[in-house]
Short mmCIF file of C-alpha atoms in Angstrom, two decimals:
data_model
loop_
_atom_site.label_atom_id
_atom_site.label_comp_id
_atom_site.label_asym_id
_atom_site.label_seq_id
_atom_site.Cartn_x
_atom_site.Cartn_y
_atom_site.Cartn_z
CA UNK A 10 0.00 0.00 0.00
CA UNK A 11 1.58 3.29 -1.12
CA UNK A 12 1.29 6.69 0.50
CA UNK A 13 2.68 8.59 -2.50
CA UNK A 14 0.49 11.30 -3.96
CA UNK A 15 0.44 12.91 -7.39
CA UNK A 16 1.60 16.17 -5.90
CA UNK A 17 4.56 14.50 -4.23
CA UNK A 18 5.49 12.83 -7.51
CA UNK A 19 5.41 16.16 -9.31
CA UNK A 20 7.64 17.74 -6.68
CA UNK A 21 10.17 14.95 -7.06
CA UNK A 22 10.19 15.43 -10.82
CA UNK A 23 10.42 19.21 -10.62
CA UNK A 24 13.27 19.20 -8.13
CA UNK A 25 15.21 16.39 -9.71
CA UNK A 26 14.52 14.23 -6.66
CA UNK A 27 16.69 16.48 -4.50
CA UNK A 28 14.25 16.22 -1.62
CA UNK A 29 14.29 12.45 -1.83
CA UNK A 30 18.08 12.39 -2.03
CA UNK A 31 18.25 14.80 0.89
CA UNK A 32 16.62 12.11 2.98
CA UNK A 33 18.91 9.36 1.75
CA UNK A 34 21.14 7.43 4.17
CA UNK A 35 24.23 9.04 2.66
CA UNK A 36 22.98 12.53 3.48
CA UNK A 37 21.73 11.40 6.87
CA UNK A 38 25.22 10.21 7.70
CA UNK A 39 26.50 13.74 7.07
CA UNK A 40 24.35 15.14 9.88
CA UNK A 41 26.24 16.60 12.81
CA UNK A 42 27.14 13.64 14.96
CA UNK A 43 30.14 12.94 17.18
CA UNK A 44 32.80 11.04 15.34
CA UNK A 45 33.06 7.36 16.14
CA UNK A 46 36.06 6.45 18.31
CA UNK A 47 39.04 5.17 16.42
CA UNK A 48 39.23 1.41 16.16
CA UNK A 49 41.93 -0.40 18.05
CA UNK A 50 44.95 -1.51 16.00
CA UNK A 51 44.17 -4.80 14.30
CA UNK A 52 46.29 -7.83 14.82
CA UNK A 53 48.90 -8.51 12.17
CA UNK A 54 47.30 -9.76 8.98
CA UNK A 55 43.70 -9.23 10.13
CA UNK A 56 43.29 -6.02 8.09
CA UNK A 57 44.07 -7.98 4.95
CA UNK A 58 41.53 -10.59 5.95
CA UNK A 59 38.85 -7.94 6.63
CA UNK A 60 39.37 -5.88 3.46
CA UNK A 61 42.00 -7.44 1.22
CA UNK A 62 43.46 -5.82 -1.87
CA UNK A 63 41.75 -7.38 -4.88
CA UNK A 64 43.50 -5.54 -7.74
CA UNK A 65 46.12 -2.95 -8.66
CA UNK A 66 46.27 -0.71 -11.70
CA UNK A 67 49.42 1.38 -12.19
CA UNK A 68 49.99 1.27 -8.44
CA UNK A 69 46.41 2.19 -7.48
CA UNK A 70 45.03 -0.39 -5.07
CA UNK A 71 41.45 -1.62 -5.03
CA UNK A 72 40.06 -3.43 -2.00
CA UNK A 73 37.12 -5.72 -1.52
CA UNK A 74 35.16 -2.80 -0.06
CA UNK A 75 35.58 -0.98 -3.40
CA UNK A 76 33.98 -3.93 -5.18
CA UNK A 77 31.06 -3.93 -2.74
CA UNK A 78 30.63 -0.15 -3.10
CA UNK A 79 30.51 -0.50 -6.89
CA UNK A 80 27.99 -3.32 -6.63
CA UNK A 81 25.70 -1.17 -4.47
CA UNK A 82 25.55 1.44 -7.25
CA UNK A 83 24.22 -1.04 -9.80
CA UNK A 84 20.65 -2.10 -10.61
CA UNK A 85 18.80 -4.08 -7.91
CA UNK A 86 18.62 -7.10 -10.24
CA UNK A 87 22.40 -7.14 -10.50
CA UNK A 88 22.80 -6.75 -6.74
CA UNK A 89 20.72 -9.91 -6.22
CA UNK A 90 23.10 -12.02 -8.30
CA UNK A 91 25.70 -14.17 -6.49
CA UNK A 92 28.78 -12.03 -5.93
CA UNK A 93 31.16 -14.71 -7.17
CA UNK A 94 29.32 -14.80 -10.49
CA UNK A 95 29.89 -11.12 -11.29
CA UNK A 96 33.02 -10.51 -9.21
CA UNK A 97 35.49 -10.65 -12.18
CA UNK A 98 33.43 -8.11 -14.14
CA UNK A 99 33.26 -5.77 -11.13
CA UNK A 100 37.01 -5.87 -10.68
CA UNK A 101 37.50 -5.24 -14.41
CA UNK A 102 35.14 -2.26 -14.23
CA UNK A 103 37.11 -0.74 -11.34
CA UNK A 104 40.37 -1.15 -13.21
CA UNK A 105 39.00 0.19 -16.49
CA UNK A 106 37.48 3.22 -14.76
CA UNK A 107 40.83 3.98 -13.09
CA UNK A 108 42.74 3.68 -16.36
CA UNK A 109 40.30 5.99 -18.14
CA UNK A 110 40.53 8.47 -15.24
CA UNK A 111 44.32 8.47 -15.44
CA UNK A 112 44.18 9.02 -19.19
CA UNK A 113 41.79 11.94 -18.70
CA UNK A 114 44.00 13.61 -16.11
CA UNK A 115 47.06 13.04 -18.29
CA UNK A 116 45.21 14.88 -21.06
CA UNK A 117 44.55 17.77 -18.60
CA UNK A 118 40.79 17.41 -19.06
CA UNK A 119 40.28 18.36 -15.42
CA UNK A 120 41.03 21.92 -16.58
CA UNK A 121 38.58 21.85 -19.49
CA UNK A 122 35.52 24.09 -19.52
CA UNK A 123 33.18 21.10 -19.85
CA UNK A 124 34.56 19.31 -16.79
CA UNK A 125 34.55 22.49 -14.74
CA UNK A 126 30.95 23.12 -15.76
CA UNK A 127 29.93 19.60 -14.70
CA UNK A 128 31.77 19.94 -11.39
CA UNK A 129 29.94 23.20 -10.75
CA UNK A 130 26.60 21.51 -11.56
CA UNK A 131 27.42 18.67 -9.17
CA UNK A 132 28.37 21.16 -6.45
CA UNK A 133 25.09 23.02 -6.97
CA UNK A 134 23.14 19.77 -6.68
CA UNK A 135 24.85 18.86 -3.41
CA UNK A 136 24.15 22.36 -2.08
CA UNK A 137 20.47 21.97 -3.08
CA UNK A 138 20.27 18.66 -1.28
CA UNK A 139 21.98 19.96 1.86
CA UNK A 140 19.76 23.05 2.06
CA UNK A 141 16.55 21.12 1.45
CA UNK A 142 17.53 18.50 4.02
CA UNK A 143 18.13 21.23 6.59
CA UNK A 144 14.72 22.80 5.83
CA UNK A 145 12.98 19.41 5.96
CA UNK A 146 14.64 18.50 9.27
CA UNK A 147 13.70 21.89 10.69
CA UNK A 148 10.03 21.59 9.74
CA UNK A 149 9.50 17.83 10.17
CA UNK A 150 7.65 16.87 13.35
CA UNK A 151 5.74 13.93 14.85
CA UNK A 152 2.60 16.09 14.68
CA UNK A 153 2.93 16.49 10.89
CA UNK A 154 3.41 12.74 10.45
CA UNK A 155 0.41 11.98 12.68
CA UNK A 156 -1.75 14.47 10.73
CA UNK A 157 -0.70 12.83 7.44
CA UNK A 158 -1.54 9.42 8.89
CA UNK A 159 -4.98 10.53 10.07
CA UNK A 160 -5.72 12.05 6.66
CA UNK A 161 -4.67 8.89 4.83
CA UNK A 162 -6.77 6.67 7.11
CA UNK A 163 -9.79 8.93 6.54
CA UNK A 164 -9.32 8.86 2.75
CA UNK A 165 -8.63 5.12 2.63
CA UNK A 166 -11.10 3.31 4.89
CA UNK A 167 -10.48 -0.44 5.29
CA UNK A 168 -12.08 -2.50 2.53
CA UNK A 169 -13.60 -5.96 2.62
CA UNK A 170 -11.27 -8.75 1.57
CA UNK A 171 -11.84 -12.40 0.80
CA UNK A 172 -9.46 -15.30 0.49
CA UNK A 173 -10.26 -17.79 -2.22
CA UNK A 174 -8.79 -20.70 -4.12
CA UNK A 175 -9.65 -21.58 -7.67
CA UNK A 176 -9.12 -24.20 -10.33
CA UNK A 177 -8.78 -22.58 -13.74
CA UNK A 178 -9.45 -24.71 -16.82
CA UNK A 179 -10.06 -23.99 -20.49
CA UNK A 180 -13.57 -25.40 -21.01
CA UNK A 181 -16.90 -25.47 -19.20
CA UNK A 182 -17.00 -29.26 -19.55
CA UNK A 183 -13.74 -29.60 -17.62
CA UNK A 184 -15.03 -27.25 -14.90
CA UNK A 185 -18.33 -29.14 -14.63
CA UNK A 186 -16.43 -32.41 -14.20
CA UNK A 187 -14.30 -30.90 -11.43
CA UNK A 188 -17.37 -29.60 -9.57
CA UNK A 189 -18.88 -33.09 -9.79
CA UNK A 190 -15.69 -34.59 -8.31
CA UNK A 191 -15.68 -32.04 -5.50
CA UNK A 192 -19.31 -32.83 -4.65
CA UNK A 193 -18.24 -36.46 -4.46
CA UNK A 194 -15.64 -35.62 -1.79
CA UNK A 195 -12.50 -34.97 -3.85
CA UNK A 196 -9.82 -32.75 -2.29
CA UNK A 197 -9.86 -29.21 -3.76
CA UNK A 198 -6.11 -28.56 -3.42
CA UNK A 199 -5.23 -31.90 -4.98
CA UNK A 200 -7.53 -31.28 -7.94
CA UNK A 201 -6.11 -27.77 -8.36
CA UNK A 202 -2.61 -29.25 -8.57
CA UNK A 203 -3.73 -31.86 -11.10
CA UNK A 204 -6.14 -29.86 -13.27
CA UNK A 205 -5.28 -26.17 -12.84
CA UNK A 206 -3.72 -24.31 -15.75
CA UNK A 207 -2.25 -21.26 -14.00
CA UNK A 208 0.50 -20.62 -11.47
CA UNK A 209 -1.75 -21.11 -8.46
CA UNK A 210 -1.88 -24.87 -9.08
CA UNK A 211 1.44 -25.20 -7.22
CA UNK A 212 -0.21 -23.90 -4.04
CA UNK A 213 -3.51 -25.70 -4.26
CA UNK A 214 -5.18 -22.88 -6.19
CA UNK A 215 -4.77 -20.38 -3.33
CA UNK A 216 -5.11 -16.73 -4.40
CA UNK A 217 -4.53 -15.30 -0.90
CA UNK A 218 -6.55 -12.28 0.25
CA UNK A 219 -7.81 -9.73 -2.27
CA UNK A 220 -10.20 -6.80 -2.51
CA UNK A 221 -13.01 -6.78 -5.06
CA UNK A 222 -11.26 -4.34 -7.39
CA UNK A 223 -8.21 -6.59 -7.78
CA UNK A 224 -9.96 -9.34 -9.72
CA UNK A 225 -11.87 -9.36 -13.00
CA UNK A 226 -15.54 -8.50 -12.35
CA UNK A 227 -16.96 -11.96 -13.12
CA UNK A 228 -14.62 -13.64 -10.67
CA UNK A 229 -14.87 -10.94 -7.98
CA UNK A 230 -18.67 -10.79 -8.05
CA UNK A 231 -18.93 -14.55 -7.68
CA UNK A 232 -16.34 -14.80 -4.89
CA UNK A 233 -17.76 -11.94 -2.81
CA UNK A 234 -21.27 -13.40 -3.06
CA UNK A 235 -20.16 -16.73 -1.57
CA UNK A 236 -20.03 -17.83 2.06
CA UNK A 237 -16.88 -19.13 3.71
CA UNK A 238 -16.45 -22.79 2.84
CA UNK A 239 -18.64 -22.60 -0.28
CA UNK A 240 -17.53 -24.02 -3.62
CA UNK A 241 -19.09 -22.49 -6.74
CA UNK A 242 -22.06 -24.59 -7.89
CA UNK A 243 -21.47 -23.64 -11.52
CA UNK A 244 -18.30 -22.63 -13.39
CA UNK A 245 -17.46 -18.92 -13.45
CA UNK A 246 -16.34 -17.73 -16.86
CA UNK A 247 -13.85 -14.90 -17.33
CA UNK A 248 -11.45 -13.82 -20.05
CA UNK A 249 -8.95 -16.36 -18.66
CA UNK A 250 -11.18 -19.42 -18.87
CA UNK A 251 -13.53 -21.23 -16.50
CA UNK A 252 -13.02 -21.03 -12.73
CA UNK A 253 -14.14 -23.34 -9.96
CA UNK A 254 -13.94 -21.19 -6.82
CA UNK A 255 -13.69 -22.10 -3.15
CA UNK A 256 -14.07 -19.30 -0.59
CA UNK A 257 -11.84 -19.85 2.43
CA UNK A 258 -12.14 -16.63 4.47
CA UNK A 259 -13.60 -13.11 4.72
CA UNK A 260 -12.20 -10.16 6.65
CA UNK A 261 -11.79 -6.39 6.81
CA UNK A 262 -8.44 -4.95 5.79
CA UNK A 263 -6.22 -4.06 8.72
CA UNK A 264 -4.66 -0.62 8.10
CA UNK A 265 -0.98 -0.18 8.97
CA UNK A 266 -0.23 1.28 12.38
CA UNK A 267 1.32 4.72 12.67
CA UNK A 268 4.68 3.13 13.44
CA UNK A 269 4.47 0.87 10.40
CA UNK A 270 3.47 3.73 8.12
CA UNK A 271 5.93 6.31 9.46
CA UNK A 272 8.79 5.68 6.95
CA UNK A 273 6.48 6.25 3.96
CA UNK A 274 4.61 9.07 5.67
CA UNK A 275 7.88 10.78 6.50
CA UNK A 276 8.87 10.69 2.85
CA UNK A 277 5.48 12.09 1.80
CA UNK A 278 5.62 14.89 4.39
CA UNK A 279 9.19 15.67 3.32
CA UNK A 280 8.07 16.14 -0.28
CA UNK A 281 5.27 18.44 0.85
CA UNK A 282 7.72 20.48 2.93
CA UNK A 283 10.10 20.68 -0.05
CA UNK A 284 7.26 21.88 -2.27
CA UNK A 285 6.24 24.55 0.23
CA UNK A 286 9.74 25.92 0.78
CA UNK A 287 10.44 26.05 -2.96
CA UNK A 288 7.15 27.88 -3.56
CA UNK A 289 8.18 30.31 -0.85
CA UNK A 290 11.44 30.98 -2.68
CA UNK A 291 9.56 31.53 -5.94
CA UNK A 292 7.30 34.13 -4.34
CA UNK A 293 10.23 36.36 -3.41
CA UNK A 294 12.36 35.72 -6.52
CA UNK A 295 12.41 37.70 -9.76
CA UNK A 296 11.58 35.04 -12.33
CA UNK A 297 11.25 35.48 -16.09
CA UNK A 298 10.06 32.70 -18.40
CA UNK A 299 10.37 32.45 -22.18
CA UNK A 300 8.99 30.15 -24.84
CA UNK A 301 11.24 27.64 -26.55
CA UNK A 302 11.86 30.14 -29.37
CA UNK A 303 12.97 32.81 -26.88
CA UNK A 304 9.83 34.90 -27.08
CA UNK A 305 8.24 36.13 -23.84
CA UNK A 306 5.91 33.63 -22.19
CA UNK A 307 2.50 35.01 -21.20
CA UNK A 308 1.97 35.27 -17.48
CA UNK A 309 -0.13 32.47 -15.99
CA UNK A 310 -3.68 33.57 -15.16
CA UNK A 311 -4.28 34.30 -11.52
CA UNK A 312 -6.08 31.65 -9.54
CA UNK A 313 -9.76 32.48 -8.98
CA UNK A 314 -10.61 33.85 -5.56
CA UNK A 315 -12.40 31.34 -3.32
CA UNK A 316 -16.14 31.82 -3.31
CA UNK A 317 -17.78 32.94 -0.11
CA UNK A 318 -20.16 30.44 1.43
#
């Protein structure tokens, strides 16, 4: 269940996700905290065991921690792969990046206008993130998070859910035969494993809990009309085929507690704070906008005044 709103999404897009990045663990680690005490000297050889050198390129050493850091920058799918499988490629990437960096410095590209421009852009982005994080931290409060939680609960009341199992087959004749077997005492889960044609057959046809809007109408209407323990008396046809349904439970959704929802709520409130502070900056700034051809852009019409009740 997501707490993101359209407005929050627009803020992220407009600000280049700086508010989101401002809340990232890396930025959080930069908050004013006492430095950790220095570690005691390690026993001889233990440092190598903890973080051994895994490669050298023109004298530059790379340690295992460098490989792990590189891995953490890659796509989540790559991060889930066994490290030993992609370890050689990671080491190669570290070495290649270092060699290209050396070649660039040798060519004095660090003094080029393009590199200086990019460094300035990166500096500006870090400054944006740091300032927004400071503003968010200043304005964030348990009261704001609680208010966001109460609003979300009000706008998203718990829905009815059912838990059902089904046996999906291609023809009505097959479904009729299964219903006849079930009436004769056959085991539903066993028949689902033998006759089912979708992925649920491996778990006895179980679909877990779902709300009415999550299933195709024909299936949902039939399932929600049943009583717990009922098996559909006739096959239910949908775009996927013919279903034999068994209803196993009914319940009301249990909303997340405030504690459970706080991480997502905090992110949502942070985006709202970021939006507000940026709008505040816009109100006091001298801003000029032009069309893509450079011609003046017409001023946006003023918002209509709220009507008196």
